[in-house]
Amino acid sequence: MHVTVFGANGQTGHEIVKQLLQRGHTVTAAVRRPSTVQPLDGVTVCKIDLSDQPSVLAAVQGSHAVISALGSGALRSARKKTSLYSDSARAIRAAMRQLDVKRLIVLSSSGVDEEENAPFFYNCIIRRFLMNTYIDMARMETILSESDDLEWTSVRLSYLVECGSKPYKVYDTSIDSGTFRIGFKDAADFVANEVKERKWMRKMAAIAYP
């Protein structure tokens, strides 16, 4: 399959690209700054501007599936009011509809909903600090839920950490137990598998270590 990955130059996006290649897929890396993408065999780099619909259309052209790993970047930026997630969802959806591409996976966060069983640092510090990002992620998920013509999955990541791969658990919509952490490699593993497996179609899949 050929897969377009928006935000392929971020830490999670880059790991998703690597794992897609390991599974035999080819990739279009759709980014705002092509110079930030590490050259890899099987990857075509495409410059995008979410306010320029033809550039989004060009990035999706020829793909069988689309992944949005777009993010605000540093914590300081992620704290600000944003429409990145909802704007990108609308732009990507419009391009996919025009090109008749159905499969869409987006990265979201378990912080979109308050998790009763989450650790104190997650609910009372991280979630409050990133509330503006979570509000826009909720808008993004609403856009997806209204898109019955797309085969979408929203991947609700817990707190991302740098670690080796290990067993993780997938929850339906919200995490009800566990560590509320997931490694970049295992987050990418779930996304890369879900491109073909389609076990979480039109669902919010929350992933974390048990």
Coordinates of N, CA and C in Angstrom, one line a residue:
M1 N 0.8 -1.2 0.0 CA 0.0 0.0 0.0 C 0.9 1.3 0.0
H2 N 0.3 2.3 -0.5 CA 1.0 3.6 -0.4 C 0.2 4.5 0.6
V3 N 0.9 5.0 1.5 CA 0.3 5.8 2.7 C 0.9 7.2 2.7
T4 N 0.0 8.1 2.9 CA 0.4 9.5 3.1 C 0.4 9.8 4.6
V5 N 1.5 10.3 5.1 CA 1.7 10.6 6.6 C 1.9 12.1 6.7
F6 N 0.9 12.8 7.2 CA 1.0 14.2 7.5 C 1.7 14.3 8.9
G7 N 2.7 15.2 8.9 CA 3.4 15.4 10.1 C 4.5 14.3 10.3
A8 N 5.1 13.9 9.2 CA 6.0 12.8 9.2 C 7.4 13.1 9.8
N9 N 7.6 14.4 10.0 CA 8.8 14.9 10.6 C 8.8 15.0 12.1
G10 N 7.7 14.8 12.7 CA 7.6 14.7 14.2 C 8.2 13.4 14.7
Q11 N 8.4 13.3 16.0 CA 8.9 12.1 16.6 C 8.0 10.9 16.4
T12 N 6.7 11.1 16.6 CA 5.8 9.9 16.4 C 5.6 9.7 14.9
G13 N 5.5 10.8 14.1 CA 5.3 10.6 12.7 C 6.5 9.9 12.0
H14 N 7.7 10.3 12.4 CA 8.9 9.6 11.8 C 8.9 8.1 12.2
E15 N 8.5 7.8 13.4 CA 8.5 6.4 13.8 C 7.4 5.6 13.0
I16 N 6.3 6.3 12.8 CA 5.3 5.6 12.0 C 5.8 5.4 10.6
V17 N 6.5 6.3 10.0 CA 7.0 6.1 8.6 C 7.9 4.9 8.6
K18 N 8.8 4.8 9.6 CA 9.8 3.7 9.6 C 9.1 2.4 9.7
Q19 N 8.0 2.3 10.5 CA 7.3 1.1 10.7 C 6.5 0.7 9.5
L20 N 6.0 1.7 8.8 CA 5.2 1.4 7.6 C 6.2 0.8 6.5
L21 N 7.4 1.4 6.4 CA 8.4 0.9 5.5 C 8.8 -0.6 5.9
Q22 N 8.9 -0.9 7.1 CA 9.3 -2.2 7.6 C 8.2 -3.2 7.2
R23 N 6.9 -2.8 7.0 CA 5.8 -3.6 6.7 C 5.6 -3.7 5.1
G24 N 6.5 -3.1 4.4 CA 6.5 -3.1 3.0 C 5.7 -2.1 2.3
H25 N 5.2 -1.1 3.0 CA 4.5 0.0 2.4 C 5.4 1.1 1.8
T26 N 4.9 1.9 0.9 CA 5.6 3.1 0.5 C 4.9 4.3 1.1
V27 N 5.6 5.4 1.2 CA 5.1 6.6 2.0 C 5.3 7.9 1.3
T28 N 4.3 8.8 1.4 CA 4.4 10.2 1.1 C 4.5 10.9 2.4
A29 N 5.6 11.6 2.7 CA 5.8 12.4 3.9 C 5.3 13.8 3.6
A30 N 4.1 14.1 4.1 CA 3.5 15.4 3.9 C 3.9 16.4 5.0
V31 N 4.7 17.4 4.8 CA 5.2 18.2 5.8 C 5.3 19.7 5.4
R32 N 5.4 20.6 6.3 CA 5.5 22.0 6.0 C 6.9 22.4 5.6
R33 N 7.9 21.7 6.2 CA 9.3 22.0 5.9 C 10.0 20.7 5.5
P34 N 10.1 20.5 4.1 CA 10.7 19.2 3.6 C 12.1 19.0 4.1
S35 N 12.9 20.0 4.4 CA 14.3 19.9 4.8 C 14.4 19.1 6.1
T36 N 13.3 19.0 6.9 CA 13.3 18.4 8.2 C 13.1 16.9 8.1
V37 N 12.8 16.4 6.9 CA 12.5 14.9 6.7 C 13.8 14.2 6.4
Q38 N 14.1 13.1 7.2 CA 15.3 12.3 6.9 C 15.0 11.5 5.7
P39 N 16.0 11.5 4.7 CA 15.8 10.7 3.4 C 15.8 9.2 3.7
L40 N 14.8 8.6 3.2 CA 14.6 7.1 3.4 C 14.2 6.5 2.0
D41 N 14.6 5.3 1.7 CA 14.2 4.6 0.5 C 12.7 4.3 0.7
G42 N 11.9 4.6 -0.3 CA 10.5 4.3 -0.3 C 9.6 5.5 0.2
V43 N 10.3 6.6 0.5 CA 9.6 7.8 1.0 C 9.7 8.9 0.0
T44 N 8.6 9.5 -0.4 CA 8.5 10.7 -1.2 C 8.1 11.9 -0.3
V45 N 8.8 13.0 -0.4 CA 8.5 14.1 0.4 C 7.6 15.1 -0.3
C46 N 6.6 15.6 0.3 CA 5.7 16.5 -0.3 C 5.5 17.7 0.6
K47 N 5.7 18.9 0.1 CA 5.5 20.1 0.9 C 4.0 20.5 1.0
I48 N 3.5 20.8 2.2 CA 2.1 21.1 2.3 C 1.9 22.4 3.1
D49 N 0.7 23.0 2.8 CA 0.2 24.2 3.6 C -1.3 23.9 3.7
L50 N -1.7 23.7 5.0 CA -3.1 23.3 5.2 C -4.1 24.4 4.8
S51 N -3.6 25.6 4.6 CA -4.5 26.6 4.1 C -4.5 26.6 2.5
D52 N -3.7 25.8 1.9 CA -3.6 25.7 0.4 C -4.1 24.3 0.0
Q53 N -5.4 24.2 -0.3 CA -6.0 22.9 -0.5 C -5.4 22.1 -1.6
P54 N -4.9 22.7 -2.7 CA -4.2 22.0 -3.8 C -3.0 21.2 -3.3
S55 N -2.3 21.8 -2.3 CA -1.1 21.1 -1.7 C -1.5 19.9 -0.9
V56 N -2.6 20.0 -0.2 CA -3.1 18.8 0.5 C -3.6 17.7 -0.4
L57 N -4.3 18.2 -1.5 CA -4.7 17.2 -2.5 C -3.6 16.5 -3.2
A58 N -2.5 17.2 -3.5 CA -1.3 16.6 -4.1 C -0.7 15.6 -3.1
A59 N -0.7 15.9 -1.8 CA -0.1 14.9 -0.9 C -0.9 13.6 -0.8
V60 N -2.2 13.7 -1.0 CA -3.0 12.5 -0.8 C -3.1 11.7 -2.2
Q61 N -2.8 12.4 -3.3 CA -2.9 11.8 -4.6 C -2.1 10.5 -4.6
G62 N -2.7 9.4 -5.1 CA -2.1 8.1 -5.3 C -2.0 7.2 -4.0
S63 N -2.5 7.7 -2.9 CA -2.4 6.9 -1.7 C -3.6 6.1 -1.4
H64 N -3.4 5.0 -0.7 CA -4.6 4.1 -0.3 C -5.0 4.4 1.1
A65 N -4.2 5.1 1.9 CA -4.6 5.4 3.2 C -3.8 6.7 3.7
V66 N -4.4 7.4 4.6 CA -3.8 8.6 5.1 C -3.7 8.5 6.6
I67 N -2.6 9.0 7.1 CA -2.4 9.1 8.6 C -2.0 10.6 8.9
S68 N -2.7 11.1 9.9 CA -2.4 12.5 10.4 C -1.7 12.4 11.7
A69 N -0.4 12.6 11.7 CA 0.4 12.7 12.9 C 0.8 14.1 13.3
L70 N 0.0 15.1 12.8 CA 0.3 16.5 13.0 C 0.2 16.8 14.5
G71 N 1.0 17.7 14.9 CA 1.0 18.2 16.3 C 1.6 19.6 16.4
S72 N 1.4 20.1 17.6 CA 1.8 21.5 17.9 C 3.3 21.6 18.2
G73 N 3.9 20.5 18.4 CA 5.4 20.5 18.7 C 5.7 20.6 20.2
A74 N 6.4 21.6 20.5 CA 6.9 21.8 21.9 C 5.7 22.1 22.9
L75 N 5.9 21.8 24.1 CA 4.8 21.9 25.1 C 4.3 23.4 25.2
R76 N 5.2 24.3 25.0 CA 4.8 25.7 25.1 C 3.8 26.1 24.0
S77 N 4.1 25.5 22.8 CA 3.2 25.7 21.7 C 1.9 25.0 21.9
A78 N 2.0 23.8 22.4 CA 0.8 23.0 22.6 C -0.2 23.5 23.6
R79 N 0.3 24.5 24.4 CA -0.5 25.1 25.5 C -1.4 26.2 24.9
K80 N -1.1 26.7 23.7 CA -1.8 27.8 23.2 C -3.1 27.4 22.5
K81 N -4.0 28.3 22.3 CA -5.2 28.0 21.6 C -4.9 27.6 20.2
T82 N -5.5 26.6 19.6 CA -5.2 26.1 18.3 C -6.4 25.6 17.6
S83 N -6.3 25.6 16.2 CA -7.3 25.0 15.4 C -6.6 24.0 14.4
L84 N -5.4 23.6 14.7 CA -4.6 22.8 13.9 C -5.3 21.5 13.6
Y85 N -5.8 20.8 14.6 CA -6.3 19.5 14.5 C -7.7 19.5 13.7
S86 N -8.5 20.4 14.0 CA -9.8 20.5 13.3 C -9.6 21.0 11.9
D87 N -8.7 22.0 11.7 CA -8.5 22.5 10.4 C -7.9 21.4 9.5
S88 N -6.9 20.7 10.0 CA -6.3 19.6 9.2 C -7.3 18.5 8.9
A89 N -8.2 18.2 9.8 CA -9.2 17.2 9.6 C -10.1 17.6 8.4
R90 N -10.5 18.8 8.4 CA -11.4 19.3 7.3 C -10.6 19.3 6.0
A91 N -9.4 19.7 6.0 CA -8.6 19.8 4.7 C -8.3 18.4 4.2
I92 N -7.9 17.5 5.1 CA -7.6 16.1 4.7 C -8.9 15.4 4.2
R93 N -9.9 15.6 5.0 CA -11.2 14.9 4.6 C -11.6 15.4 3.2
A94 N -11.6 16.7 2.9 CA -12.0 17.2 1.6 C -11.1 16.6 0.5
A95 N -9.8 16.5 0.7 CA -8.9 15.9 -0.3 C -9.2 14.4 -0.5
M96 N -9.5 13.7 0.6 CA -9.8 12.2 0.5 C -11.1 12.0 -0.2
R97 N -12.1 12.8 0.0 CA -13.4 12.7 -0.7 C -13.2 13.0 -2.2
Q98 N -12.4 14.0 -2.5 CA -12.2 14.3 -3.9 C -11.5 13.2 -4.7
L99 N -10.6 12.5 -4.0 CA -9.8 11.4 -4.6 C -10.4 10.0 -4.3
D100 N -11.5 9.9 -3.6 CA -12.1 8.7 -3.2 C -11.1 7.8 -2.4
V101 N -10.4 8.3 -1.5 CA -9.6 7.6 -0.5 C -10.4 7.4 0.8
K102 N -10.4 6.2 1.3 CA -11.3 6.0 2.4 C -10.7 5.9 3.8
R103 N -9.5 5.3 3.8 CA -8.9 5.0 5.1 C -8.1 6.1 5.7
L104 N -8.5 6.6 6.9 CA -7.9 7.7 7.6 C -7.6 7.3 9.1
I105 N -6.4 7.6 9.5 CA -6.1 7.4 11.0 C -5.5 8.7 11.5
V106 N -6.0 9.2 12.6 CA -5.5 10.4 13.2 C -5.0 10.2 14.6
L107 N -4.0 10.9 15.0 CA -3.5 10.8 16.3 C -4.2 11.9 17.2
S108 N -4.8 11.4 18.3 CA -5.5 12.2 19.2 C -4.9 11.9 20.6
S109 N -5.6 12.2 21.7 CA -5.1 11.9 23.0 C -6.2 11.4 24.0
S110 N -5.7 10.6 24.9 CA -6.7 10.2 26.0 C -7.1 11.4 26.8
G111 N -6.3 12.5 26.8 CA -6.7 13.7 27.5 C -7.9 14.4 27.0
V112 N -8.4 14.0 25.9 CA -9.6 14.6 25.3 C -10.8 14.5 26.4
D113 N -10.9 13.3 27.0 CA -11.9 13.1 28.0 C -11.2 13.0 29.4
E114 N -11.8 13.4 30.4 CA -11.2 13.3 31.7 C -11.2 11.8 32.1
E115 N -10.1 11.3 32.5 CA -10.0 9.9 32.9 C -10.0 9.8 34.4
E116 N -11.0 9.2 35.0 CA -11.2 9.1 36.4 C -10.0 8.4 37.1
N117 N -9.5 7.4 36.4 CA -8.4 6.5 37.0 C -7.0 7.0 36.7
A118 N -6.9 8.1 36.0 CA -5.6 8.6 35.6 C -4.8 9.1 36.8
P119 N -3.5 9.0 36.8 CA -2.7 9.5 37.9 C -2.9 11.0 38.1
F120 N -2.6 11.5 39.3 CA -2.8 12.9 39.6 C -2.1 13.8 38.6
F121 N -0.8 13.5 38.3 CA 0.0 14.3 37.4 C -0.7 14.5 36.0
Y122 N -1.4 13.5 35.6 CA -2.1 13.5 34.3 C -3.3 14.4 34.3
N123 N -4.2 14.1 35.2 CA -5.5 14.9 35.2 C -5.3 16.3 35.7
C124 N -4.4 16.5 36.7 CA -4.4 17.8 37.3 C -3.2 18.7 36.8
I125 N -2.3 18.1 36.1 CA -1.2 19.0 35.6 C -1.1 18.9 34.1
I126 N -0.9 17.7 33.5 CA -0.7 17.7 32.1 C -2.0 18.0 31.4
R127 N -3.1 17.5 31.8 CA -4.4 17.7 31.1 C -4.8 19.2 31.1
R128 N -4.6 19.8 32.3 CA -4.9 21.3 32.4 C -4.0 22.1 31.6
F129 N -2.7 21.7 31.6 CA -1.7 22.5 30.8 C -2.0 22.4 29.3
L130 N -2.5 21.3 28.8 CA -2.7 21.1 27.4 C -4.2 21.2 27.0
M131 N -5.0 21.8 27.8 CA -6.5 21.8 27.6 C -6.8 22.4 26.2
N132 N -6.2 23.5 25.8 CA -6.5 24.0 24.5 C -6.3 23.1 23.3
T133 N -5.2 22.3 23.4 CA -4.9 21.2 22.4 C -6.0 20.2 22.5
Y134 N -6.4 19.7 23.7 CA -7.4 18.7 23.8 C -8.8 19.2 23.3
I135 N -9.1 20.5 23.5 CA -10.4 21.0 23.0 C -10.4 20.9 21.5
D136 N -9.3 21.2 20.8 CA -9.3 21.1 19.4 C -9.3 19.7 18.9
M137 N -8.6 18.8 19.6 CA -8.7 17.4 19.3 C -10.1 16.9 19.3
A138 N -10.9 17.4 20.3 CA -12.3 17.0 20.4 C -13.1 17.5 19.2
R139 N -12.7 18.6 18.7 CA -13.4 19.1 17.5 C -13.0 18.2 16.3
M140 N -11.8 17.8 16.2 CA -11.3 16.9 15.2 C -12.1 15.6 15.2
E141 N -12.3 15.0 16.4 CA -13.0 13.8 16.5 C -14.5 13.9 16.2
T142 N -15.1 15.1 16.5 CA -16.4 15.4 16.1 C -16.5 15.4 14.5
I143 N -15.6 16.0 13.9 CA -15.6 16.0 12.4 C -15.5 14.6 11.9
L144 N -14.7 13.7 12.5 CA -14.6 12.3 12.1 C -15.9 11.6 12.3
S145 N -16.5 11.8 13.4 CA -17.8 11.1 13.7 C -18.9 11.5 12.8
E146 N -18.8 12.6 12.1 CA -19.7 13.1 11.1 C -19.4 12.6 9.7
S147 N -18.3 11.9 9.6 CA -17.8 11.5 8.3 C -18.0 10.0 8.0
D148 N -19.3 9.6 7.8 CA -19.6 8.2 7.6 C -19.1 7.6 6.4
D149 N -18.7 8.4 5.4 CA -18.1 7.9 4.2 C -16.6 7.6 4.3
L150 N -16.0 7.9 5.4 CA -14.6 7.6 5.6 C -14.4 6.4 6.6
E151 N -13.4 5.6 6.4 CA -13.1 4.5 7.3 C -12.0 5.0 8.3
W152 N -12.5 5.8 9.3 CA -11.5 6.5 10.2 C -11.3 5.8 11.5
T153 N -10.1 6.1 12.1 CA -9.8 5.6 13.4 C -9.1 6.8 14.1
S154 N -9.5 7.1 15.3 CA -8.8 8.1 16.1 C -8.0 7.3 17.2
V155 N -6.7 7.6 17.2 CA -5.8 6.9 18.1 C -5.5 7.8 19.3
R156 N -6.1 7.5 20.4 CA -6.0 8.3 21.6 C -4.7 7.9 22.4
L157 N -3.7 8.6 22.2 CA -2.4 8.3 22.8 C -2.4 8.8 24.3
S158 N -1.8 8.0 25.1 CA -1.6 8.4 26.5 C -0.2 9.2 26.5
Y159 N 0.3 9.4 27.7 CA 1.6 10.2 27.8 C 2.7 9.5 27.1
L160 N 3.3 10.1 26.1 CA 4.3 9.5 25.2 C 5.7 9.6 25.9
V161 N 6.3 8.4 25.9 CA 7.7 8.3 26.5 C 8.6 7.6 25.6
E162 N 9.9 7.8 25.8 CA 11.0 7.2 25.1 C 11.3 5.9 25.8
C163 N 11.1 4.8 25.2 CA 11.4 3.5 25.8 C 11.4 2.4 24.8
G164 N 11.9 1.2 25.1 CA 11.8 0.1 24.2 C 10.4 -0.5 24.1
S165 N 10.2 -1.3 23.0 CA 8.9 -1.8 22.8 C 8.5 -2.9 23.9
K166 N 7.3 -2.9 24.2 CA 6.8 -3.9 25.2 C 5.3 -4.0 25.0
P167 N 4.6 -5.0 25.6 CA 3.2 -5.2 25.4 C 2.4 -4.0 25.9
Y168 N 1.4 -3.6 25.1 CA 0.5 -2.5 25.4 C -1.0 -3.0 25.3
K169 N -1.9 -2.2 25.8 CA -3.3 -2.5 25.7 C -4.1 -1.5 25.0
V170 N -5.1 -1.9 24.3 CA -5.9 -1.0 23.5 C -7.3 -1.0 24.2
Y171 N -7.7 0.2 24.5 CA -9.0 0.4 25.2 C -10.0 1.1 24.2
D172 N -11.3 0.8 24.4 CA -12.3 1.4 23.6 C -12.7 2.8 24.2
T173 N -12.2 3.8 23.6 CA -12.5 5.2 23.9 C -11.7 5.8 25.1
S174 N -11.7 5.1 26.2 CA -10.9 5.7 27.3 C -10.2 4.6 28.1
I175 N -9.1 5.0 28.7 CA -8.2 4.1 29.5 C -8.8 3.9 30.9
D176 N -9.1 2.7 31.3 CA -9.7 2.5 32.6 C -8.7 1.9 33.6
S177 N -7.5 1.7 33.2 CA -6.5 1.2 34.2 C -5.1 1.3 33.5
G178 N -4.1 1.0 34.3 CA -2.7 1.0 33.7 C -1.9 2.2 34.0
T179 N -0.9 2.4 33.2 CA 0.1 3.4 33.5 C -0.2 4.8 32.9
F180 N -1.1 4.8 31.9 CA -1.4 6.1 31.1 C -0.1 6.6 30.4
R181 N 0.7 5.6 30.0 CA 1.9 6.0 29.2 C 2.0 5.0 28.0
I182 N 2.6 5.5 27.0 CA 2.9 4.7 25.8 C 4.2 5.2 25.1
G183 N 5.0 4.2 24.7 CA 6.2 4.6 24.0 C 6.0 5.0 22.5
F184 N 6.9 5.9 22.0 CA 6.7 6.3 20.6 C 6.7 5.1 19.7
K185 N 7.6 4.1 19.9 CA 7.7 3.0 19.0 C 6.4 2.1 19.1
D186 N 5.8 2.0 20.2 CA 4.6 1.2 20.3 C 3.4 1.9 19.8
A187 N 3.4 3.2 20.0 CA 2.3 4.0 19.4 C 2.3 3.9 17.8
A188 N 3.5 3.9 17.3 CA 3.7 3.7 15.8 C 3.3 2.3 15.4
D189 N 3.7 1.4 16.2 CA 3.4 0.0 15.9 C 1.8 -0.2 15.8
F190 N 1.1 0.3 16.7 CA -0.4 0.2 16.6 C -0.9 0.9 15.3
V191 N -0.4 2.1 15.0 CA -0.9 2.8 13.9 C -0.6 2.1 12.6
A192 N 0.7 1.6 12.5 CA 1.1 0.9 11.3 C 0.3 -0.4 11.0
N193 N 0.0 -1.1 12.1 CA -0.8 -2.3 12.0 C -2.2 -2.0 11.6
E194 N -2.7 -1.0 12.2 CA -4.2 -0.6 12.0 C -4.5 -0.2 10.6
V195 N -3.4 0.3 9.8 CA -3.7 0.7 8.4 C -4.3 -0.5 7.7
K196 N -3.9 -1.7 7.9 CA -4.4 -2.8 7.2 C -5.4 -3.6 8.0
E197 N -5.2 -3.7 9.3 CA -6.0 -4.6 10.1 C -7.4 -4.1 10.3
R198 N -7.6 -2.8 10.4 CA -8.9 -2.1 10.5 C -9.8 -2.7 11.6
K199 N -9.2 -3.0 12.7 CA -9.9 -3.5 13.9 C -10.7 -2.5 14.6
W200 N -10.3 -1.2 14.4 CA -10.8 -0.1 15.2 C -11.5 0.9 14.2
M201 N -12.2 0.5 13.3 CA -12.9 1.3 12.3 C -14.0 2.2 13.0
R202 N -13.9 3.5 12.7 CA -14.9 4.4 13.3 C -15.0 4.3 14.8
K203 N -13.8 4.2 15.4 CA -13.7 4.1 16.9 C -12.6 5.0 17.4
M204 N -12.6 5.3 18.7 CA -11.5 5.9 19.3 C -10.7 4.8 20.1
A205 N -9.6 4.6 19.7 CA -8.7 3.5 20.3 C -7.7 4.2 21.2
A206 N -7.8 4.0 22.5 CA -6.9 4.6 23.5 C -5.9 3.5 23.8
I207 N -4.6 3.8 23.8 CA -3.5 2.8 24.0 C -2.6 3.3 25.1
A208 N -2.2 2.3 25.9 CA -1.4 2.5 27.1 C -0.8 1.2 27.5
Y209 N 0.3 1.3 28.3 CA 0.8 0.1 29.0 C -0.1 -0.3 30.1
P210 N -0.3 -1.6 30.3 CA -1.1 -2.0 31.5 C -0.4 -1.8 32.8

